Every structure is written in structure tokens, then in C-alpha cells.
Amino acid sequence: MKQKALTIRDLCVSFQTSAGPLRAVRHVDLDLYRGETLAIVGESGSGKSVTVKTIMGILSNNQRIDSGSILYHSVEDETDTIDLSKLSRREMRRKINGTHIAMVFQDPMTSLDPTMTIGMQLMEGMIYHLKLTKAQARQRAIALLEMVGITDAQKRMKNYPHQLSGGMRQRVVIAIAISCNPDILICDEPTTALDVTIQAKILELIQDIQKKTGISVVFITHDLGVVAKVADYVAVMYAGRIVEKGTVQDIFYDPRHPYTWGLMASMPDIHADSSQRLYTIPGTPPNMLNLPQGDPFAPRNAYALEADFVEEPPIFQISETHSAATWLLDSRAPHVEPPQAIKARIGRKEISHG
Ligand SMILES: Nc1ncnc2c1ncn2[C@@H]1O[C@H](COP(=O)(O)OP(=O)(O)OP(=O)(O)O)[C@@H](O)[C@H]1O
Ligand SMILES: [Mg+2]
């Protein structure tokens, strides 16, 4: 039996803005299992970062959890849980952040202190959380730098962040994240600012750490190619909601939501005629302050039904692992097949090879 690490139910998060409430996360259900990787994918503004920052208890002053629960399961006994949504920021910092759940942020520069050596930044948390002596922390810091593939670790300890390349800084950030042995690692687009080969190396590093430590990973990305490489489970987000969710096989071989089809069609296809331009989903994401009536994706959806402009679709369960929020799955809906380009790729069984 798989063990649970995190169970999120009906999470709703909003921001109070001068233009009224902005509902950034709407009724999100997510499950993370031990040793597995959950990828959250979706366009800019869909609520990916807000979701994971809420898990970490990083809330801005105008932000509120309107409803729902975020259950953290203890490593020893999964029935022993803490609802993170009920903890204060202080309790989160003392009991959870770093030691149980750690996060790697979108931009490595924002999580490193430019005025402090990377050695000190690595040692700090271990001295505080793990109660190591300075000498012990130093030794472990060097070992961690080696583990994340930084050569000359002893010397690098004395470097400041600006003395490192972008890829190296990201490795340091990952080393800091895992330094206090968390059992969950959240990576918010850790590779977008990096060039493609370095991106691939960072992905490999995270997978390598996962193999060695059995850590559970939540991985946020825009890029379905990355999802195919790293994920066990995939959640597709649109306008604050999870519109399709399933195992990586469910999503890549049996996608049901037109938005997922759109994301897939936008992936480079090595077999496609190279004179053809890459597909992009028409239109833009909705204004989150003023969501349209019905399904917020409807105005961009070539497969939209009349019902989509009236009422937001419920979540339809396709199998035990797979669900999607589209009226196309309603028994009254006409039968619609995914676009030919997607079916061809599924037929060639190559989508999931990234
Ligand atoms: N402090 C804030 N105040 C008001 N609105 C906010 C705040 N932070 C985020 N939002 C809004 O919440 C929504 C979700 O933002 P979020 O950062 O989660 O998107 P994302 O999916 O991570 O996008 P990206 O891929 O660009 O990182 C957006 O509409 C954003 O404008
Ligand atoms: Mg984000």
C-alpha cells in the first residue's frame, strides 16, 4: 500500500485587492504519496505558486484561506496528521518548514542572501533545526554540496551567491532545501531561468535525490515535457482550479480535458512537419478578478458546449486515479474525440518520452 504524505481537500484561497476579492485557488484537491512526484502544470496565473506557498504557510497580508484542509501525514504513521492550514506562521516555521517540508523557489536569487557565503547559508538551518555544532554543520554542508554536484565544495563554501553561475546557485538552493532532511520537497519551476542543458541536469539531480532519500516531490512547471520526465501524478490547473488530474499515463495517453489537449498540442513534436508552427492555445487566461459565468476556459475552448457558458462543470471521475472537470464527460454530451494531432502522438506512444 502506498503511504500518503499530503492530502489537500477543497482548498480555497483568495486575496483581498482594491478591486475586490481575487479567488486564486478554488476547490483544490491534491494527494501526494511517499517517494512520488506530483507535477502541477498550467499557464501563468493559474494558481500554482499560490497553492504551494499556502502549503508552506507563506501567505501575504491580503491573503486568506477561505476553506479546506492541508493534511500533513507523519512519516511514521500516516493516520497521524497535522492540518497545516490551521497552524500559525510561527508554528509553521518552527515545526514544519525546512524540517518536514522544504521549498525551492522559482528564482534562486530571491532565496539566497547576497551578503552571506553559501557555506553560512547552508549551515544556518542545520545549526538551528538539527542542533548541530558549527563543525558538524560545516562537515555536512560540504557533503551536501558534493551531493548536489558542486566540485571543490570546500572552496565553494566561502563563495557568495554572485560568484556562482545560475545552475550552481540552483544546486545550492536545492542543497539548502534538503539540508534538514525534509520528507517533502516542493520545487516551484526550479529550471525556467536556466538554459536547456542545465535545466536537464537540475531535473536529473532532483530525481537522483529522490531515489537516494525517498523524498516526496511537488513539481511546478509550465512545461508538459518536464512533467513527462519527472511526474508520477499530474494535476492540470486553470483559473485556480484543477481541471484534470491523473497518473502520468492517464494524462499522456488518455487526456480528456480540452485544455490538456491544448497544452499537449503546444508541445514540440519531433514527427511533425517542421514547417508547421507550434500550436498555441488561442486567447489569454481569464481575469481572475472577474471570472466569466460558467467554465472560465469556455471562451478559449473550441469544444465548448452551451452548458459551458452557463455553469462551471463539476469534476467527473473517469477511473480511480483519473478525473476531469469538463462537460464533455457528462452523459448528455455529444461524443468528442481529441484532436487528430494528439491522437497521432498517443498512437506513437511517444508523448511521455518528453
Ligand atoms: N499578493 C497577491 N495579491 C493579489 N493577487 C495575487 C497575489 N499573488 C498572486 N496573485 C494572483 O493569484 C493568481 C495566481 O497566481 P500564481 O502566482 O499562483 O500563478 P502561477 O500559476 O504560479 O503563475 P506563474 O506560472 O506565472 O508562476 C494570479 O491571478 C495572481 O495575479
Ligand atoms: Mg508561479
JSON list of N, CA and C in Angstrom, two decimals, residues 32-38 147 178 183 185 203-219 229-232:
[
{"chain": "A", "resi": 32, "resn": "LEU", "atom": "N", "xyz": [-0.49, 13.62, -2.33]},
{"chain": "A", "resi": 32, "resn": "LEU", "atom": "CA", "xyz": [0.92, 13.35, -2.59]},
{"chain": "A", "resi": 32, "resn": "LEU", "atom": "C", "xyz": [1.29, 12.10, -1.80]},
{"chain": "A", "resi": 33, "resn": "TYR", "atom": "N", "xyz": [1.93, 11.15, -2.48]},
{"chain": "A", "resi": 33, "resn": "TYR", "atom": "CA", "xyz": [2.32, 9.89, -1.83]},
{"chain": "A", "resi": 33, "resn": "TYR", "atom": "C", "xyz": [3.83, 9.86, -1.59]},
{"chain": "A", "resi": 34, "resn": "ARG", "atom": "N", "xyz": [4.21, 9.07, -0.62]},
{"chain": "A", "resi": 34, "resn": "ARG", "atom": "CA", "xyz": [5.63, 8.97, -0.25]},
{"chain": "A", "resi": 34, "resn": "ARG", "atom": "C", "xyz": [6.49, 8.49, -1.42]},
{"chain": "A", "resi": 35, "resn": "GLY", "atom": "N", "xyz": [7.56, 9.20, -1.64]},
{"chain": "A", "resi": 35, "resn": "GLY", "atom": "CA", "xyz": [8.52, 8.79, -2.66]},
{"chain": "A", "resi": 35, "resn": "GLY", "atom": "C", "xyz": [8.08, 9.09, -4.08]},
{"chain": "A", "resi": 36, "resn": "GLU", "atom": "N", "xyz": [6.90, 9.73, -4.22]},
{"chain": "A", "resi": 36, "resn": "GLU", "atom": "CA", "xyz": [6.41, 10.01, -5.57]},
{"chain": "A", "resi": 36, "resn": "GLU", "atom": "C", "xyz": [6.50, 11.50, -5.91]},
{"chain": "A", "resi": 37, "resn": "THR", "atom": "N", "xyz": [6.31, 11.77, -7.20]},
{"chain": "A", "resi": 37, "resn": "THR", "atom": "CA", "xyz": [6.35, 13.16, -7.66]},
{"chain": "A", "resi": 37, "resn": "THR", "atom": "C", "xyz": [5.01, 13.55, -8.25]},
{"chain": "A", "resi": 38, "resn": "LEU", "atom": "N", "xyz": [4.47, 14.63, -7.70]},
{"chain": "A", "resi": 38, "resn": "LEU", "atom": "CA", "xyz": [3.24, 15.21, -8.21]},
{"chain": "A", "resi": 38, "resn": "LEU", "atom": "C", "xyz": [3.62, 16.46, -8.98]},
{"chain": "A", "resi": 147, "resn": "MET", "atom": "N", "xyz": [26.99, 16.30, -2.82]},
{"chain": "A", "resi": 147, "resn": "MET", "atom": "CA", "xyz": [25.83, 15.51, -3.25]},
{"chain": "A", "resi": 147, "resn": "MET", "atom": "C", "xyz": [25.08, 16.19, -4.40]},
{"chain": "A", "resi": 178, "resn": "ILE", "atom": "N", "xyz": [17.26, 20.56, 1.14]},
{"chain": "A", "resi": 178, "resn": "ILE", "atom": "CA", "xyz": [17.26, 19.18, 1.68]},
{"chain": "A", "resi": 178, "resn": "ILE", "atom": "C", "xyz": [18.13, 19.04, 2.93]},
{"chain": "A", "resi": 183, "resn": "ASP", "atom": "N", "xyz": [10.76, 15.56, 4.42]},
{"chain": "A", "resi": 183, "resn": "ASP", "atom": "CA", "xyz": [10.23, 14.42, 3.69]},
{"chain": "A", "resi": 183, "resn": "ASP", "atom": "C", "xyz": [9.43, 14.85, 2.47]},
{"chain": "A", "resi": 185, "resn": "LEU", "atom": "N", "xyz": [9.58, 17.81, -0.70]},
{"chain": "A", "resi": 185, "resn": "LEU", "atom": "CA", "xyz": [10.31, 18.90, -1.36]},
{"chain": "A", "resi": 185, "resn": "LEU", "atom": "C", "xyz": [9.39, 19.51, -2.42]},
{"chain": "A", "resi": 203, "resn": "LEU", "atom": "N", "xyz": [16.95, 18.72, -13.27]},
{"chain": "A", "resi": 203, "resn": "LEU", "atom": "CA", "xyz": [15.90, 17.70, -13.16]},
{"chain": "A", "resi": 203, "resn": "LEU", "atom": "C", "xyz": [16.49, 16.36, -12.74]},
{"chain": "A", "resi": 204, "resn": "GLU", "atom": "N", "xyz": [17.60, 16.01, -13.39]},
{"chain": "A", "resi": 204, "resn": "GLU", "atom": "CA", "xyz": [18.28, 14.76, -13.03]},
{"chain": "A", "resi": 204, "resn": "GLU", "atom": "C", "xyz": [18.68, 14.75, -11.58]},
{"chain": "A", "resi": 205, "resn": "LEU", "atom": "N", "xyz": [19.20, 15.89, -11.12]},
{"chain": "A", "resi": 205, "resn": "LEU", "atom": "CA", "xyz": [19.65, 16.00, -9.74]},
{"chain": "A", "resi": 205, "resn": "LEU", "atom": "C", "xyz": [18.48, 15.75, -8.77]},
{"chain": "A", "resi": 206, "resn": "ILE", "atom": "N", "xyz": [17.34, 16.39, -9.05]},
{"chain": "A", "resi": 206, "resn": "ILE", "atom": "CA", "xyz": [16.19, 16.23, -8.16]},
{"chain": "A", "resi": 206, "resn": "ILE", "atom": "C", "xyz": [15.74, 14.76, -8.15]},
{"chain": "A", "resi": 207, "resn": "GLN", "atom": "N", "xyz": [15.74, 14.13, -9.32]},
{"chain": "A", "resi": 207, "resn": "GLN", "atom": "CA", "xyz": [15.34, 12.71, -9.38]},
{"chain": "A", "resi": 207, "resn": "GLN", "atom": "C", "xyz": [16.33, 11.82, -8.64]},
{"chain": "A", "resi": 208, "resn": "ASP", "atom": "N", "xyz": [17.59, 12.18, -8.76]},
{"chain": "A", "resi": 208, "resn": "ASP", "atom": "CA", "xyz": [18.65, 11.44, -8.09]},
{"chain": "A", "resi": 208, "resn": "ASP", "atom": "C", "xyz": [18.49, 11.52, -6.56]},
{"chain": "A", "resi": 209, "resn": "ILE", "atom": "N", "xyz": [18.21, 12.75, -6.08]},
{"chain": "A", "resi": 209, "resn": "ILE", "atom": "CA", "xyz": [17.99, 12.95, -4.64]},
{"chain": "A", "resi": 209, "resn": "ILE", "atom": "C", "xyz": [16.78, 12.13, -4.20]},
{"chain": "A", "resi": 210, "resn": "GLN", "atom": "N", "xyz": [15.76, 12.12, -5.04]},
{"chain": "A", "resi": 210, "resn": "GLN", "atom": "CA", "xyz": [14.54, 11.37, -4.70]},
{"chain": "A", "resi": 210, "resn": "GLN", "atom": "C", "xyz": [14.84, 9.87, -4.58]},
{"chain": "A", "resi": 211, "resn": "LYS", "atom": "N", "xyz": [15.64, 9.37, -5.51]},
{"chain": "A", "resi": 211, "resn": "LYS", "atom": "CA", "xyz": [16.00, 7.94, -5.45]},
{"chain": "A", "resi": 211, "resn": "LYS", "atom": "C", "xyz": [16.77, 7.63, -4.17]},
{"chain": "A", "resi": 212, "resn": "LYS", "atom": "N", "xyz": [17.71, 8.54, -3.83]},
{"chain": "A", "resi": 212, "resn": "LYS", "atom": "CA", "xyz": [18.56, 8.28, -2.67]},
{"chain": "A", "resi": 212, "resn": "LYS", "atom": "C", "xyz": [17.82, 8.44, -1.35]},
{"chain": "A", "resi": 213, "resn": "THR", "atom": "N", "xyz": [16.89, 9.42, -1.28]},
{"chain": "A", "resi": 213, "resn": "THR", "atom": "CA", "xyz": [16.30, 9.75, 0.02]},
{"chain": "A", "resi": 213, "resn": "THR", "atom": "C", "xyz": [14.84, 9.32, 0.16]},
{"chain": "A", "resi": 214, "resn": "GLY", "atom": "N", "xyz": [14.18, 8.99, -0.96]},
{"chain": "A", "resi": 214, "resn": "GLY", "atom": "CA", "xyz": [12.76, 8.62, -0.88]},
{"chain": "A", "resi": 214, "resn": "GLY", "atom": "C", "xyz": [11.84, 9.78, -0.59]},
{"chain": "A", "resi": 215, "resn": "ILE", "atom": "N", "xyz": [12.34, 11.00, -0.81]},
{"chain": "A", "resi": 215, "resn": "ILE", "atom": "CA", "xyz": [11.57, 12.21, -0.55]},
{"chain": "A", "resi": 215, "resn": "ILE", "atom": "C", "xyz": [10.39, 12.30, -1.53]},
{"chain": "A", "resi": 216, "resn": "SER", "atom": "N", "xyz": [9.28, 12.90, -1.09]},
{"chain": "A", "resi": 216, "resn": "SER", "atom": "CA", "xyz": [8.16, 13.16, -2.00]},
{"chain": "A", "resi": 216, "resn": "SER", "atom": "C", "xyz": [8.35, 14.53, -2.61]},
{"chain": "A", "resi": 217, "resn": "VAL", "atom": "N", "xyz": [8.00, 14.68, -3.87]},
{"chain": "A", "resi": 217, "resn": "VAL", "atom": "CA", "xyz": [8.27, 15.94, -4.56]},
{"chain": "A", "resi": 217, "resn": "VAL", "atom": "C", "xyz": [6.99, 16.50, -5.17]},
{"chain": "A", "resi": 218, "resn": "VAL", "atom": "N", "xyz": [6.79, 17.80, -4.99]},
{"chain": "A", "resi": 218, "resn": "VAL", "atom": "CA", "xyz": [5.75, 18.51, -5.74]},
{"chain": "A", "resi": 218, "resn": "VAL", "atom": "C", "xyz": [6.50, 19.40, -6.72]},
{"chain": "A", "resi": 219, "resn": "PHE", "atom": "N", "xyz": [6.22, 19.24, -7.98]},
{"chain": "A", "resi": 219, "resn": "PHE", "atom": "CA", "xyz": [6.99, 19.92, -9.00]},
{"chain": "A", "resi": 219, "resn": "PHE", "atom": "C", "xyz": [6.09, 20.80, -9.84]},
{"chain": "A", "resi": 229, "resn": "LYS", "atom": "N", "xyz": [8.83, 13.80, -17.92]},
{"chain": "A", "resi": 229, "resn": "LYS", "atom": "CA", "xyz": [10.09, 13.25, -17.41]},
{"chain": "A", "resi": 229, "resn": "LYS", "atom": "C", "xyz": [10.05, 12.93, -15.92]},
{"chain": "A", "resi": 230, "resn": "VAL", "atom": "N", "xyz": [9.38, 13.77, -15.14]},
{"chain": "A", "resi": 230, "resn": "VAL", "atom": "CA", "xyz": [9.53, 13.64, -13.69]},
{"chain": "A", "resi": 230, "resn": "VAL", "atom": "C", "xyz": [8.33, 13.09, -12.93]},
{"chain": "A", "resi": 231, "resn": "ALA", "atom": "N", "xyz": [7.12, 13.19, -13.51]},
{"chain": "A", "resi": 231, "resn": "ALA", "atom": "CA", "xyz": [5.93, 13.00, -12.67]},
{"chain": "A", "resi": 231, "resn": "ALA", "atom": "C", "xyz": [5.44, 11.56, -12.54]},
{"chain": "A", "resi": 232, "resn": "ASP", "atom": "N", "xyz": [4.87, 11.25, -11.38]},
{"chain": "A", "resi": 232, "resn": "ASP", "atom": "CA", "xyz": [4.04, 10.06, -11.23]},
{"chain": "A", "resi": 232, "resn": "ASP", "atom": "C", "xyz": [2.57, 10.46, -11.40]}
]
